[in-house]
Structures are given as structure tokens and as C-alpha cells.
PDB file of C-alpha atoms in Angstrom:
ATOM      1  CA  UNK A 221      22.032  -2.331 -15.363  1.00 66.00           C
ATOM      2  CA  UNK A 222      25.127  -1.696 -17.486  1.00 77.00           C
ATOM      3  CA  UNK A 223      25.786  -5.325 -18.422  1.00 84.00           C
ATOM      4  CA  UNK A 224      22.181  -5.707 -19.641  1.00 81.00           C
ATOM      5  CA  UNK A 225      22.521  -2.521 -21.693  1.00 80.00           C
ATOM      6  CA  UNK A 226      25.779  -3.762 -23.197  1.00 88.00           C
ATOM      7  CA  UNK A 227      24.201  -7.138 -24.000  1.00 89.00           C
ATOM      8  CA  UNK A 228      21.326  -5.328 -25.746  1.00 89.00           C
ATOM      9  CA  UNK A 229      23.797  -3.221 -27.742  1.00 89.00           C
ATOM     10  CA  UNK A 230      25.744  -6.335 -28.717  1.00 91.00           C
ATOM     11  CA  UNK A 231      22.540  -8.091 -29.811  1.00 92.00           C
ATOM     12  CA  UNK A 232      21.707  -5.106 -32.011  1.00 91.00           C
ATOM     13  CA  UNK A 233      25.181  -5.118 -33.557  1.00 90.00           C
ATOM     14  CA  UNK A 234      24.984  -8.879 -34.216  1.00 94.00           C
ATOM     15  CA  UNK A 235      21.635  -8.265 -35.970  1.00 94.00           C
ATOM     16  CA  UNK A 236      23.405  -5.744 -38.200  1.00 92.00           C
ATOM     17  CA  UNK A 237      21.890  -2.631 -36.609  1.00 91.00           C
ATOM     18  CA  UNK A 238      23.761   0.590 -35.997  1.00 90.00           C
ATOM     19  CA  UNK A 239      22.976   1.063 -32.299  1.00 86.00           C
ATOM     20  CA  UNK A 240      23.101   4.760 -31.426  1.00 83.00           C
ATOM     21  CA  UNK A 241      21.964   4.471 -27.821  1.00 79.00           C
ATOM     22  CA  UNK A 242      19.888   2.334 -25.509  1.00 81.00           C
ATOM     23  CA  UNK A 243      16.825   3.920 -23.944  1.00 76.00           C
ATOM     24  CA  UNK A 244      14.873   2.476 -21.067  1.00 74.00           C
ATOM     25  CA  UNK A 245      11.393   1.060 -21.472  1.00 78.00           C
ATOM     26  CA  UNK A 246       9.358   3.972 -20.061  1.00 76.00           C
ATOM     27  CA  UNK A 247      11.159   6.397 -22.378  1.00 75.00           C
ATOM     28  CA  UNK A 248      10.482   4.056 -25.303  1.00 79.00           C
ATOM     29  CA  UNK A 249       6.776   4.004 -24.373  1.00 78.00           C
ATOM     30  CA  UNK A 250       6.629   7.809 -24.240  1.00 75.00           C
ATOM     31  CA  UNK A 251       8.344   8.016 -27.643  1.00 76.00           C
ATOM     32  CA  UNK A 252       5.985   5.420 -29.110  1.00 77.00           C
ATOM     33  CA  UNK A 253       3.037   7.587 -28.066  1.00 71.00           C
ATOM     34  CA  UNK A 254       4.674  10.678 -29.609  1.00 72.00           C
ATOM     35  CA  UNK A 255       4.609  12.529 -26.298  1.00 69.00           C
ATOM     36  CA  UNK A 256       7.768  14.423 -27.252  1.00 67.00           C
ATOM     37  CA  UNK A 257       6.037  16.105 -30.219  1.00 73.00           C
ATOM     38  CA  UNK A 258       5.055  19.802 -30.350  1.00 71.00           C
ATOM     39  CA  UNK A 259       6.009  20.533 -26.766  1.00 68.00           C
ATOM     40  CA  UNK A 260       5.620  24.144 -25.674  1.00 73.00           C
ATOM     41  CA  UNK A 261       6.774  23.435 -22.164  1.00 80.00           C
ATOM     42  CA  UNK A 262       7.910  20.667 -19.851  1.00 86.00           C
ATOM     43  CA  UNK A 263       5.550  17.727 -19.595  1.00 88.00           C
ATOM     44  CA  UNK A 264       5.327  15.205 -16.756  1.00 92.00           C
ATOM     45  CA  UNK A 265       4.251  11.734 -17.821  1.00 92.00           C
ATOM     46  CA  UNK A 266       3.357   8.675 -15.757  1.00 95.00           C
ATOM     47  CA  UNK A 267       3.873   5.342 -17.520  1.00 94.00           C
ATOM     48  CA  UNK A 268       1.680   2.574 -16.075  1.00 95.00           C
ATOM     49  CA  UNK A 269       2.985  -0.712 -17.477  1.00 94.00           C
ATOM     50  CA  UNK A 270       1.011  -3.791 -16.435  1.00 94.00           C
ATOM     51  CA  UNK A 271       2.002  -6.868 -18.402  1.00 87.00           C
ATOM     52  CA  UNK A 272       1.533 -10.599 -17.996  1.00 84.00           C
ATOM     53  CA  UNK A 273       3.826 -11.085 -15.021  1.00 86.00           C
ATOM     54  CA  UNK A 274       5.279  -7.745 -13.934  1.00 87.00           C
ATOM     55  CA  UNK A 275       4.111  -4.239 -13.129  1.00 92.00           C
ATOM     56  CA  UNK A 276       6.139  -1.035 -13.496  1.00 93.00           C
ATOM     57  CA  UNK A 277       5.318   2.607 -12.889  1.00 94.00           C
ATOM     58  CA  UNK A 278       7.647   5.383 -14.050  1.00 93.00           C
ATOM     59  CA  UNK A 279       7.439   9.146 -13.883  1.00 95.00           C
ATOM     60  CA  UNK A 280       9.244  11.021 -16.666  1.00 92.00           C
ATOM     61  CA  UNK A 281       9.760  14.658 -17.475  1.00 91.00           C
ATOM     62  CA  UNK A 282      10.057  15.580 -21.153  1.00 87.00           C
ATOM     63  CA  UNK A 283      11.318  19.034 -22.095  1.00 82.00           C
ATOM     64  CA  UNK A 284      11.013  21.041 -25.322  1.00 75.00           C
ATOM     65  CA  UNK A 285      14.248  19.615 -26.692  1.00 70.00           C
ATOM     66  CA  UNK A 286      12.760  16.105 -26.426  1.00 70.00           C
ATOM     67  CA  UNK A 287      15.074  15.322 -23.531  1.00 79.00           C
ATOM     68  CA  UNK A 288      13.658  12.616 -21.290  1.00 82.00           C
ATOM     69  CA  UNK A 289      14.447  12.415 -17.613  1.00 87.00           C
ATOM     70  CA  UNK A 290      13.211   9.432 -15.605  1.00 89.00           C
ATOM     71  CA  UNK A 291      12.286  10.958 -12.255  1.00 93.00           C
ATOM     72  CA  UNK A 292      11.252   7.775 -10.456  1.00 93.00           C
ATOM     73  CA  UNK A 293      10.291   4.143 -10.901  1.00 91.00           C
ATOM     74  CA  UNK A 294       8.281   1.765  -8.735  1.00 93.00           C
ATOM     75  CA  UNK A 295       6.337  -1.425  -9.240  1.00 90.00           C
ATOM     76  CA  UNK A 296       5.833  -5.045  -8.370  1.00 91.00           C
ATOM     77  CA  UNK A 297       7.814  -7.766 -10.123  1.00 87.00           C
ATOM     78  CA  UNK A 298       5.187 -10.334  -9.100  1.00 90.00           C
ATOM     79  CA  UNK A 299       1.965  -8.760 -10.312  1.00 94.00           C
ATOM     80  CA  UNK A 300       0.377  -9.046 -13.722  1.00 94.00           C
ATOM     81  CA  UNK A 301      -2.228 -10.641 -15.940  1.00 94.00           C
ATOM     82  CA  UNK A 302      -1.267 -14.145 -14.828  1.00 95.00           C
ATOM     83  CA  UNK A 303      -2.407 -13.311 -11.300  1.00 96.00           C
ATOM     84  CA  UNK A 304      -5.822 -12.268 -12.611  1.00 97.00           C
ATOM     85  CA  UNK A 305      -5.990 -15.522 -14.605  1.00 97.00           C
ATOM     86  CA  UNK A 306      -5.138 -17.480 -11.439  1.00 97.00           C
ATOM     87  CA  UNK A 307      -8.088 -15.940  -9.577  1.00 98.00           C
ATOM     88  CA  UNK A 308     -10.458 -16.976 -12.363  1.00 98.00           C
ATOM     89  CA  UNK A 309      -8.963 -20.476 -12.548  1.00 98.00           C
ATOM     90  CA  UNK A 310      -9.459 -20.929  -8.785  1.00 98.00           C
ATOM     91  CA  UNK A 311     -13.058 -19.707  -9.124  1.00 98.00           C
ATOM     92  CA  UNK A 312     -13.849 -22.309 -11.803  1.00 98.00           C
ATOM     93  CA  UNK A 313     -11.959 -25.125 -10.040  1.00 98.00           C
ATOM     94  CA  UNK A 314     -14.268 -24.493  -7.064  1.00 98.00           C
ATOM     95  CA  UNK A 315     -17.345 -24.410  -9.306  1.00 98.00           C
ATOM     96  CA  UNK A 316     -16.339 -27.711 -10.944  1.00 98.00           C
ATOM     97  CA  UNK A 317     -15.832 -29.275  -7.514  1.00 98.00           C
ATOM     98  CA  UNK A 318     -19.277 -28.093  -6.355  1.00 98.00           C
ATOM     99  CA  UNK A 319     -21.035 -29.331  -9.502  1.00 97.00           C
ATOM    100  CA  UNK A 320     -19.208 -32.611 -10.023  1.00 97.00           C
ATOM    101  CA  UNK A 321     -17.521 -33.456  -6.683  1.00 97.00           C
ATOM    102  CA  UNK A 322     -14.177 -33.760  -8.467  1.00 97.00           C
ATOM    103  CA  UNK A 323     -10.869 -31.933  -8.035  1.00 97.00           C
ATOM    104  CA  UNK A 324      -9.500 -30.547 -11.301  1.00 96.00           C
ATOM    105  CA  UNK A 325      -6.139 -29.842  -9.698  1.00 96.00           C
ATOM    106  CA  UNK A 326      -5.284 -33.528  -9.970  1.00 96.00           C
ATOM    107  CA  UNK A 327      -4.830 -33.073 -13.717  1.00 97.00           C
ATOM    108  CA  UNK A 328      -2.131 -30.763 -15.087  1.00 97.00           C
ATOM    109  CA  UNK A 329      -3.691 -31.001 -18.549  1.00 98.00           C
ATOM    110  CA  UNK A 330      -7.177 -30.037 -17.320  1.00 98.00           C
ATOM    111  CA  UNK A 331      -5.744 -27.049 -15.448  1.00 98.00           C
ATOM    112  CA  UNK A 332      -3.797 -25.949 -18.515  1.00 98.00           C
ATOM    113  CA  UNK A 333      -6.933 -26.119 -20.677  1.00 98.00           C
ATOM    114  CA  UNK A 334      -8.929 -24.226 -18.053  1.00 98.00           C
ATOM    115  CA  UNK A 335      -6.221 -21.549 -17.790  1.00 98.00           C
ATOM    116  CA  UNK A 336      -6.245 -21.024 -21.571  1.00 98.00           C
ATOM    117  CA  UNK A 337     -10.039 -20.635 -21.490  1.00 98.00           C
ATOM    118  CA  UNK A 338      -9.772 -18.190 -18.565  1.00 98.00           C
ATOM    119  CA  UNK A 339      -7.209 -16.046 -20.401  1.00 97.00           C
ATOM    120  CA  UNK A 340      -9.599 -15.863 -23.343  1.00 97.00           C
ATOM    121  CA  UNK A 341     -12.548 -15.029 -21.054  1.00 98.00           C
ATOM    122  CA  UNK A 342     -10.530 -12.274 -19.368  1.00 97.00           C
ATOM    123  CA  UNK A 343      -9.836 -10.659 -22.741  1.00 96.00           C
ATOM    124  CA  UNK A 344     -13.528 -10.943 -23.691  1.00 98.00           C
ATOM    125  CA  UNK A 345     -14.520  -9.216 -20.434  1.00 98.00           C
ATOM    126  CA  UNK A 346     -12.526  -6.132 -21.432  1.00 96.00           C
ATOM    127  CA  UNK A 347     -15.136  -5.422 -24.103  1.00 96.00           C
ATOM    128  CA  UNK A 348     -18.193  -7.448 -22.963  1.00 98.00           C
ATOM    129  CA  UNK A 349     -20.183  -7.705 -19.747  1.00 98.00           C
ATOM    130  CA  UNK A 350     -20.092 -11.511 -19.779  1.00 98.00           C
ATOM    131  CA  UNK A 351     -17.863 -14.324 -21.050  1.00 98.00           C
ATOM    132  CA  UNK A 352     -18.431 -18.047 -21.541  1.00 98.00           C
ATOM    133  CA  UNK A 353     -16.170 -20.964 -20.711  1.00 97.00           C
ATOM    134  CA  UNK A 354     -16.800 -24.025 -22.869  1.00 98.00           C
ATOM    135  CA  UNK A 355     -14.441 -26.993 -22.590  1.00 98.00           C
ATOM    136  CA  UNK A 356     -15.326 -30.453 -23.864  1.00 98.00           C
ATOM    137  CA  UNK A 357     -14.186 -33.429 -21.767  1.00 97.00           C
ATOM    138  CA  UNK A 358     -12.285 -31.219 -19.340  1.00 97.00           C
ATOM    139  CA  UNK A 359     -11.780 -33.878 -16.663  1.00 97.00           C
ATOM    140  CA  UNK A 360     -12.686 -37.571 -16.582  1.00 96.00           C
ATOM    141  CA  UNK A 361     -14.829 -37.082 -19.684  1.00 96.00           C
ATOM    142  CA  UNK A 362     -16.946 -34.331 -18.114  1.00 98.00           C
ATOM    143  CA  UNK A 363     -17.769 -31.314 -20.310  1.00 98.00           C
ATOM    144  CA  UNK A 364     -17.548 -27.972 -18.537  1.00 98.00           C
ATOM    145  CA  UNK A 365     -19.714 -25.049 -19.598  1.00 98.00           C
ATOM    146  CA  UNK A 366     -19.995 -21.935 -17.490  1.00 98.00           C
ATOM    147  CA  UNK A 367     -20.182 -18.145 -17.566  1.00 98.00           C
ATOM    148  CA  UNK A 368     -18.559 -15.296 -15.700  1.00 98.00           C
ATOM    149  CA  UNK A 369     -19.642 -11.663 -15.601  1.00 98.00           C
ATOM    150  CA  UNK A 370     -17.280  -8.712 -15.639  1.00 98.00           C
ATOM    151  CA  UNK A 371     -18.624  -7.730 -12.197  1.00 98.00           C
ATOM    152  CA  UNK A 372     -17.730 -11.155 -10.749  1.00 98.00           C
ATOM    153  CA  UNK A 373     -14.256 -11.061 -12.313  1.00 98.00           C
ATOM    154  CA  UNK A 374     -13.682  -7.598 -10.807  1.00 98.00           C
ATOM    155  CA  UNK A 375     -14.825  -8.902  -7.426  1.00 98.00           C
ATOM    156  CA  UNK A 376     -12.355 -11.820  -7.626  1.00 98.00           C
ATOM    157  CA  UNK A 377      -9.442  -9.505  -8.473  1.00 98.00           C
ATOM    158  CA  UNK A 378     -10.351  -6.254  -6.714  1.00 98.00           C
ATOM    159  CA  UNK A 379      -7.570  -6.415  -4.106  1.00 97.00           C
ATOM    160  CA  UNK A 380      -5.008  -6.988  -6.885  1.00 97.00           C
ATOM    161  CA  UNK A 381      -6.421  -4.157  -9.006  1.00 97.00           C
ATOM    162  CA  UNK A 382      -6.346  -1.791  -6.018  1.00 96.00           C
ATOM    163  CA  UNK A 383      -2.775  -2.791  -5.179  1.00 96.00           C
ATOM    164  CA  UNK A 384      -1.597  -1.186  -8.454  1.00 96.00           C
ATOM    165  CA  UNK A 385      -2.260   2.268  -6.990  1.00 96.00           C
ATOM    166  CA  UNK A 386       0.318   1.895  -4.226  1.00 96.00           C
ATOM    167  CA  UNK A 387       3.337   1.900  -6.609  1.00 96.00           C
ATOM    168  CA  UNK A 388       1.736   4.866  -8.437  1.00 97.00           C
ATOM    169  CA  UNK A 389       1.718   6.769  -5.158  1.00 97.00           C
ATOM    170  CA  UNK A 390       5.275   5.670  -4.394  1.00 97.00           C
ATOM    171  CA  UNK A 391       6.515   6.789  -7.825  1.00 96.00           C
ATOM    172  CA  UNK A 392       4.868  10.202  -7.394  1.00 97.00           C
ATOM    173  CA  UNK A 393       6.342  10.628  -3.909  1.00 97.00           C
ATOM    174  CA  UNK A 394       9.822   9.663  -5.115  1.00 96.00           C
ATOM    175  CA  UNK A 395       9.497  12.134  -8.004  1.00 96.00           C
ATOM    176  CA  UNK A 396       8.310  14.746  -5.468  1.00 97.00           C
ATOM    177  CA  UNK A 397       5.172  15.415  -7.490  1.00 96.00           C
ATOM    178  CA  UNK A 398       1.489  15.632  -6.732  1.00 96.00           C
ATOM    179  CA  UNK A 399      -0.978  13.884  -9.000  1.00 95.00           C
ATOM    180  CA  UNK A 400      -2.163  17.234 -10.384  1.00 95.00           C
ATOM    181  CA  UNK A 401       1.351  17.774 -11.806  1.00 96.00           C
ATOM    182  CA  UNK A 402       1.051  14.760 -14.139  1.00 96.00           C
ATOM    183  CA  UNK A 403       0.020  15.897 -17.629  1.00 92.00           C
ATOM    184  CA  UNK A 404      -0.355  12.478 -19.258  1.00 90.00           C
ATOM    185  CA  UNK A 405      -0.853   8.904 -18.083  1.00 94.00           C
ATOM    186  CA  UNK A 406       0.285   6.277 -20.602  1.00 92.00           C
ATOM    187  CA  UNK A 407      -1.097   2.744 -20.265  1.00 93.00           C
ATOM    188  CA  UNK A 408       1.203  -0.017 -21.514  1.00 92.00           C
ATOM    189  CA  UNK A 409       0.672  -3.789 -21.439  1.00 90.00           C
ATOM    190  CA  UNK A 410      -2.317  -6.023 -22.137  1.00 91.00           C
ATOM    191  CA  UNK A 411      -3.692  -5.905 -18.591  1.00 94.00           C
ATOM    192  CA  UNK A 412      -4.312  -2.146 -18.827  1.00 95.00           C
ATOM    193  CA  UNK A 413      -7.221  -2.954 -21.163  1.00 95.00           C
ATOM    194  CA  UNK A 414      -9.183  -4.152 -18.124  1.00 96.00           C
ATOM    195  CA  UNK A 415     -11.904  -1.485 -17.653  1.00 97.00           C
ATOM    196  CA  UNK A 416     -11.752  -1.566 -13.832  1.00 97.00           C
ATOM    197  CA  UNK A 417      -8.030  -0.774 -13.839  1.00 97.00           C
ATOM    198  CA  UNK A 418      -8.665   2.152 -16.182  1.00 96.00           C
ATOM    199  CA  UNK A 419     -11.462   3.373 -13.907  1.00 97.00           C
ATOM    200  CA  UNK A 420      -9.344   3.118 -10.750  1.00 96.00           C
ATOM    201  CA  UNK A 421      -6.645   5.200 -12.442  1.00 96.00           C
ATOM    202  CA  UNK A 422      -9.146   7.741 -13.765  1.00 96.00           C
ATOM    203  CA  UNK A 423     -10.639   8.135 -10.291  1.00 96.00           C
ATOM    204  CA  UNK A 424      -7.185   8.376  -8.709  1.00 96.00           C
ATOM    205  CA  UNK A 425      -6.164  11.172 -11.084  1.00 95.00           C
ATOM    206  CA  UNK A 426      -9.649  12.739 -10.892  1.00 88.00           C
ATOM    207  CA  UNK A 427     -10.460  11.963 -14.512  1.00 73.00           C
TER     208      UNK A 427
END
């Protein structure tokens, strides 16, 4: 909104910058990827921005004069990497309970350590088929060593992964475009490194 834009301008001025104009995030992403370069014609771009805690989809049109028009936005302010971490944490809390008959949720510190390990495992699974969890003295002096495969992680999060396609559809409908009219899909945010999310998008846009 306008007050946020003004606050951003003011922050820039305080930092000693000459603020020419404020552009919104999807436009910034398109610029960062150089999508405005060497245009022969109009280009329609879908920005798929899946971060730690929020999810945004935007459809932009860029013309030859590097003019950007945001045609639509959609998303989910309560979906992101943290939700995927939560699924993995729950999975390992259950495993710990089965193995040791103890409830990790009684200890904030144990949960925090498990969450950190799960975040790391999630990142590993973007490039490997399997990840290890190794935490010494996780709870009541018990060491916890386990593994998770990419396939199992995808299973745990599949409904969340699939739910990202609904805002994509909404953004396209609001922009009055079919998926075949999108020339580029730009992935922004750490969670877009997850192979299954990339595959779902590829399949949705037919490659």
C-alpha cells in the first residue's frame, strides 16, 4: 500500500540513496532475471515466489519498452518452507516416541534442535535422495539418529506442494490468460529448489 511504499522511500533516503521509484517484488524479480532484455514482442511472465512463510504468484506483462504491468496476484500468506519443516518435525517426533516411548514436545529446546536438523535435511533433499538426522543427547540424554528419503518427505508434504497450484490457476484466471500464453516462469524463494515443486509446475505448464 501507499504508506508502505512511502516508508520504503523514506528508508532509502535516510540511507543516503536517491530513490527514483519503488517497484513491487514481482517486477524486481523479473528485472533481476533480465527478462526485460532484447524483447522483440510482449512477454507474459509468471513469478512463483515460495519463501519461508509466505507464497505469492504474480502474472506480469513486459513490453518492448521494458514497461512492466502486473496483471494479477494471488497466493497464500500462510504457506512456505516452515510448513514443510513442520511436517518433517512431526514425522520425527512420532518416530522418537515409537522408538523411545518419550514425547519430545515436552522440551522446547529439543524441538528447536530437531527443527534446525529438519531444515538442514530438507535442503539436502533438494540435491540428494536421502538425508540424515544426527542429534546427540536430543532428549533426556538420548541420542537420535535417523534418515529420511526424498520420496518420504514428498509424501509428507504432497498436499501442501499440490496446494501451490491453486493460486497459480487463480492468478492466470484473474489475468484472463491460459497457461499456454505464459512465456516464462520465474521461481523465487528457497522452497522453489524442492524438486517435486519444480516437477509439479513443469507438468502443469506441460514442460
